[in-house]
Amino acid sequence: MKSVYVVADNILSPLGRTTEENFSIVSRGQSGIQLHENRALSVHPFYAAMLPPGQLERYWSEDSLDTYTKFEQLLILSVQNALDRTTIDITDGRTAFIVSTTKGNIELLEQQSDPANAPLKEMELFNTAKKVAAYFNYNQDPIVISNACISGLLAILTARRLILSGRYDHAVVTGADVVTQFVLSGFQSFQAVSSEPCRPFDAERKGVTLGEGAATVILTSKEAYIPANAIKVGAGAVSNDANHISGPSRTGMELSNAIQLAIKGSGLTQTDIGFVSAHGTATLYNDEMESKAMQLAGLLDVPVNSFKGYYGHTLGAAGLIEAIIGMHALQQNLVIPTLGFETLGVSQPVKVNREIEQKDMQHFLKTVSGFGGCNAAMIFSK
Amino acid sequence: MEKGELYITTSCVIRDNQITRNGALLWETSPEMELPDFLRAAYDHFSGQYPKFHKMDNLCKLGWLATEVLLQDKPLAGYAPEETGLILTNRSASLDTDLKYYSTVKEFPSPALFVYTLPNIVMGEISIRHGFKGENIFFTTDHFDMELITAYAEQLFSENAVSACICGWIEVMNQQYEVILHLVEKDKQTYN
């Protein structure tokens, strides 16, 4: 059977322009989360991981990107940096261009004095993705995935599936979301926003902290493009709780099912997993559900971490950003600690670590869960 | 979509205030009837037994209703919950509800509307109604992209990730809407 490998990657976030910059800051234990007083976004001060004004403009090369929205610039700059690291010609007709987002250009709604005048066409996710793909002279239809908080990981899984099916040889998988009044007010209306930087799996956790950013992976099944020591993209699976549209499963059984399918589909067992990069949003119910899923899946002996304390919840970018941090941690034999975590506050004794650990390992598991009851799990290997 | 071993065993189309299954008109209202009234009348006609329907946004109501019609004479009880997948697509994602939610933000942001500002919520509602626990994915495309849906569905079947899959298009923006749902299975079965 064909195998799919990661050729290049990028993370563009408040922590930096490249994966290397991001990974270096994360591995030093620093966070992009800060207190913001921005009345356009919220009448109350709020914690979030946001790009400071001017950060994206500094990343423009000779081309001005001022005809693109912030969301589009995030995607373009992230894809550009990843493409600079490979010789794959994405206009060859054999490459998928996959975009993951939850809210895309929703900020355009907030920029109107009268929302009735919102440019609806520019807010269509496919239309936006087409504009971004066209920047790279990609003229086929892009593939857009909008599946709540599992979108980013599901985009990688979809790329793998479409490459294995023979439809494509390569894929550009990119995703982004922006912190907006729209999303912040929504999470606030649910009383789900933490009054301090989020604390995944902690006994004192108080909810999510939002974040923004973009990330990209370029995948291939063609030997000629696979660099030495490339990460192999293993099997993955998606499940639905069939329980509640805005609350997770009570048992964790459905996430556990997806995890077990991913492990088995990759020809592995639980003891092969070096660490689990969990979703870990730091809401009471999500982290509790995940702990039950880890128990059901037989993963209580495996280190579990959440990267939300570094990036906040970046929604459609989260699965991508966190998978990429996980890949680099795997390559460097490091288990990244869960920033914000002090005392375990879930019912199952999951192994959440506070200090960075060195560990020889070959594989890690990435999981995500989201509104609509969706879960996804995927394996990445050396 | 008769490729390989996969067959469309049932279809449901809802547009122009008409509901058809396997090409046969089952029910219709005056084309002038507005969408919320059409949805309420269709709910009363086909079910009337699912109060959660009234909390849903129009995208979820359309998806819920089409699935109800699709499976009315052909429930998927023969498949395990984990074997049933959903592949849905549309153009406007949840933009129809996004505009409604945003109109509440200045005064009192509505959590009841916010939860519907993601297109995949319709798959959550369908999964809750029918107990589906398998694969699900929501693509946004500018037209009903049968080629993309087929490619993804074929891969899911070939990985044995699904044994039955509901695939299709559920679009709504203001009064404009269209639903085309197909039940895809491995065994060829004649239309009812």
Short mmCIF file of C-alpha atoms in Angstrom, two decimals, chain B:
data_model
loop_
_atom_site.label_atom_id
_atom_site.label_comp_id
_atom_site.label_asym_id
_atom_site.label_seq_id
_atom_site.Cartn_x
_atom_site.Cartn_y
_atom_site.Cartn_z
CA MET B 1 -22.68 7.40 -8.62
CA GLU B 2 -22.76 3.79 -9.72
CA LYS B 3 -19.00 3.29 -9.47
CA GLY B 4 -17.32 0.15 -8.28
CA GLU B 5 -19.55 -1.62 -5.82
CA LEU B 6 -21.42 1.42 -4.57
CA TYR B 7 -25.03 2.16 -5.30
CA ILE B 8 -27.45 4.93 -4.55
CA THR B 9 -30.27 2.97 -2.99
CA THR B 10 -32.56 5.87 -2.10
CA SER B 11 -32.66 9.58 -2.92
CA CYS B 12 -34.56 12.53 -1.53
CA VAL B 13 -34.79 15.96 -3.16
CA ILE B 14 -36.37 19.03 -1.58
CA ARG B 15 -36.66 22.19 -3.68
CA ASP B 16 -39.31 24.57 -4.97
CA ASN B 17 -41.50 23.51 -2.00
CA GLN B 18 -41.70 19.97 -3.35
CA ILE B 19 -40.40 16.81 -1.67
CA THR B 20 -39.54 13.84 -3.87
CA ARG B 21 -38.16 10.39 -3.08
CA ASN B 22 -36.58 8.32 -5.82
CA GLY B 23 -38.00 10.78 -8.34
CA ALA B 24 -41.60 10.47 -7.17
CA LEU B 25 -43.35 13.53 -5.76
CA LEU B 26 -44.42 12.78 -2.18
CA TRP B 27 -45.69 16.13 -1.00
CA GLU B 28 -45.80 19.79 -2.02
CA THR B 29 -47.08 23.17 -1.00
CA SER B 30 -47.76 26.33 -2.94
CA PRO B 31 -44.46 27.65 -4.33
CA GLU B 32 -45.27 30.99 -2.70
CA MET B 33 -45.13 29.56 0.82
CA GLU B 34 -42.13 30.96 2.72
CA LEU B 35 -39.41 28.59 3.86
CA PRO B 36 -40.18 28.52 7.63
CA ASP B 37 -43.85 27.82 6.91
CA PHE B 38 -42.96 25.18 4.36
CA LEU B 39 -40.64 23.48 6.87
CA ARG B 40 -43.27 23.53 9.60
CA ALA B 41 -45.93 22.10 7.28
CA ALA B 42 -43.54 19.39 6.06
CA TYR B 43 -42.65 18.49 9.65
CA ASP B 44 -46.33 18.10 10.50
CA HIS B 45 -46.89 16.01 7.39
CA PHE B 46 -43.94 13.64 7.73
CA SER B 47 -43.39 13.40 11.46
CA GLY B 48 -44.75 15.73 14.06
CA GLN B 49 -43.02 13.65 16.72
CA TYR B 50 -39.70 15.38 17.32
CA PRO B 51 -40.03 18.61 19.35
CA LYS B 52 -36.28 19.37 19.05
CA PHE B 53 -37.04 20.22 15.41
CA HIS B 54 -38.44 23.58 16.41
CA LYS B 55 -35.16 24.69 18.01
CA MET B 56 -33.14 24.01 14.87
CA ASP B 57 -32.05 26.54 12.27
CA ASN B 58 -33.25 26.19 8.68
CA LEU B 59 -30.16 24.26 7.57
CA CYS B 60 -30.70 21.63 10.27
CA LYS B 61 -34.46 21.51 9.66
CA LEU B 62 -33.84 20.83 5.98
CA GLY B 63 -31.26 18.13 6.69
CA TRP B 64 -33.37 16.55 9.39
CA LEU B 65 -36.45 16.53 7.16
CA ALA B 66 -34.67 15.13 4.12
CA THR B 67 -33.12 12.33 6.19
CA GLU B 68 -36.53 11.57 7.68
CA VAL B 69 -37.98 11.17 4.18
CA LEU B 70 -34.92 9.30 2.90
CA LEU B 71 -35.11 6.67 5.63
CA GLN B 72 -38.87 6.54 6.13
CA ASP B 73 -39.36 3.24 4.35
CA LYS B 74 -35.78 2.10 4.68
CA PRO B 75 -34.37 2.61 8.15
CA LEU B 76 -30.70 1.80 8.58
CA ALA B 77 -31.31 -0.52 11.52
CA GLY B 78 -29.32 -3.24 9.78
CA TYR B 79 -26.09 -1.30 10.27
CA ALA B 80 -24.15 -0.72 13.47
CA PRO B 81 -24.15 2.95 14.57
CA GLU B 82 -20.40 3.16 13.86
CA GLU B 83 -20.84 1.94 10.28
CA THR B 84 -23.05 4.77 9.08
CA GLY B 85 -21.35 7.84 7.64
CA LEU B 86 -22.38 11.31 6.55
CA ILE B 87 -20.78 13.36 3.75
CA LEU B 88 -22.56 16.67 3.35
CA THR B 89 -21.80 19.75 1.30
CA ASN B 90 -23.18 23.19 0.56
CA ARG B 91 -22.22 26.64 -0.72
CA SER B 92 -23.15 28.99 2.11
CA ALA B 93 -21.99 26.92 5.10
CA SER B 94 -23.97 28.39 8.03
CA LEU B 95 -24.02 31.96 6.67
CA ASP B 96 -27.83 32.11 6.80
CA THR B 97 -27.72 31.61 10.58
CA ASP B 98 -24.48 33.59 10.99
CA LEU B 99 -26.33 36.74 9.90
CA LYS B 100 -29.17 36.01 12.33
CA TYR B 101 -26.77 35.34 15.21
CA TYR B 102 -24.73 38.48 14.49
CA SER B 103 -27.87 40.61 14.63
CA THR B 104 -28.17 39.58 18.31
CA VAL B 105 -24.56 40.34 19.26
CA LYS B 106 -24.94 44.07 20.01
CA GLU B 107 -27.80 43.53 22.45
CA PHE B 108 -27.69 40.03 23.88
CA PRO B 109 -25.71 37.36 22.02
CA SER B 110 -27.91 34.31 21.63
CA PRO B 111 -26.26 31.00 22.59
CA ALA B 112 -29.23 29.20 21.02
CA LEU B 113 -28.35 30.76 17.65
CA PHE B 114 -24.55 30.65 18.08
CA VAL B 115 -24.53 26.87 18.32
CA TYR B 116 -25.95 26.72 14.79
CA THR B 117 -23.20 28.91 13.29
CA LEU B 118 -21.29 25.85 12.08
CA PRO B 119 -22.42 23.89 9.02
CA ASN B 120 -21.63 20.47 10.50
CA ILE B 121 -24.24 20.91 13.24
CA VAL B 122 -26.76 19.46 10.77
CA MET B 123 -24.77 16.21 10.88
CA GLY B 124 -24.95 16.32 14.68
CA GLU B 125 -28.72 16.71 14.55
CA ILE B 126 -29.10 13.87 12.04
CA SER B 127 -26.77 11.67 14.11
CA ILE B 128 -28.74 12.34 17.30
CA ARG B 129 -32.04 11.58 15.55
CA HIS B 130 -30.88 8.31 13.98
CA GLY B 131 -28.10 7.25 16.35
CA PHE B 132 -25.36 7.44 13.70
CA LYS B 133 -21.90 7.36 15.27
CA GLY B 134 -19.65 6.88 12.25
CA GLU B 135 -17.61 9.07 9.93
CA ASN B 136 -18.79 12.59 9.17
CA ILE B 137 -17.42 15.42 7.07
CA PHE B 138 -18.78 18.73 5.81
CA PHE B 139 -17.32 20.23 2.62
CA THR B 140 -18.23 23.63 1.25
CA THR B 141 -18.28 23.77 -2.55
CA ASP B 142 -19.80 26.20 -5.04
CA HIS B 143 -22.04 23.57 -6.62
CA PHE B 144 -23.22 20.03 -5.87
CA ASP B 145 -19.83 18.39 -6.46
CA MET B 146 -20.69 14.76 -7.07
CA GLU B 147 -17.13 13.99 -8.10
CA LEU B 148 -15.65 15.07 -4.74
CA ILE B 149 -18.37 13.30 -2.76
CA THR B 150 -17.90 10.11 -4.79
CA ALA B 151 -14.13 10.11 -4.39
CA TYR B 152 -14.38 10.55 -0.63
CA ALA B 153 -17.21 8.03 -0.24
CA GLU B 154 -15.36 5.41 -2.28
CA GLN B 155 -12.31 5.80 -0.06
CA LEU B 156 -14.41 5.46 3.11
CA PHE B 157 -16.01 2.28 1.80
CA SER B 158 -12.67 0.88 0.64
CA GLU B 159 -11.16 1.47 4.12
CA ASN B 160 -14.24 -0.24 5.60
CA ALA B 161 -14.78 2.98 7.54
CA VAL B 162 -18.48 2.90 6.54
CA SER B 163 -21.01 0.33 5.33
CA ALA B 164 -23.69 2.89 4.50
CA CYS B 165 -23.31 6.59 3.89
CA ILE B 166 -25.72 9.48 3.46
CA CYS B 167 -24.23 11.87 0.94
CA GLY B 168 -25.44 15.10 -0.49
CA TRP B 169 -26.07 18.82 -0.67
CA ILE B 170 -28.01 20.91 1.84
CA GLU B 171 -27.96 24.57 0.86
CA VAL B 172 -29.92 27.42 2.38
CA MET B 173 -29.47 31.18 2.20
CA ASN B 174 -32.48 33.33 3.11
CA GLN B 175 -35.39 31.96 1.09
CA GLN B 176 -33.17 30.08 -1.39
CA TYR B 177 -32.71 26.43 -0.56
CA GLU B 178 -32.07 23.04 -2.14
CA VAL B 179 -31.51 19.57 -0.68
CA ILE B 180 -30.32 16.50 -2.55
CA LEU B 181 -29.57 13.48 -0.36
CA HIS B 182 -28.49 10.02 -1.47
CA LEU B 183 -28.24 6.89 0.61
CA VAL B 184 -25.19 5.00 -0.65
CA GLU B 185 -24.71 1.31 0.09
CA LYS B 186 -22.61 -1.58 -1.14
CA ASP B 187 -25.51 -3.79 -2.16
CA LYS B 188 -27.65 -2.85 -5.10
CA GLN B 189 -31.26 -2.69 -4.10
CA THR B 190 -34.13 -1.64 -6.28
CA TYR B 191 -35.99 1.56 -5.55
CA ASN B 192 -39.01 1.14 -3.34
#
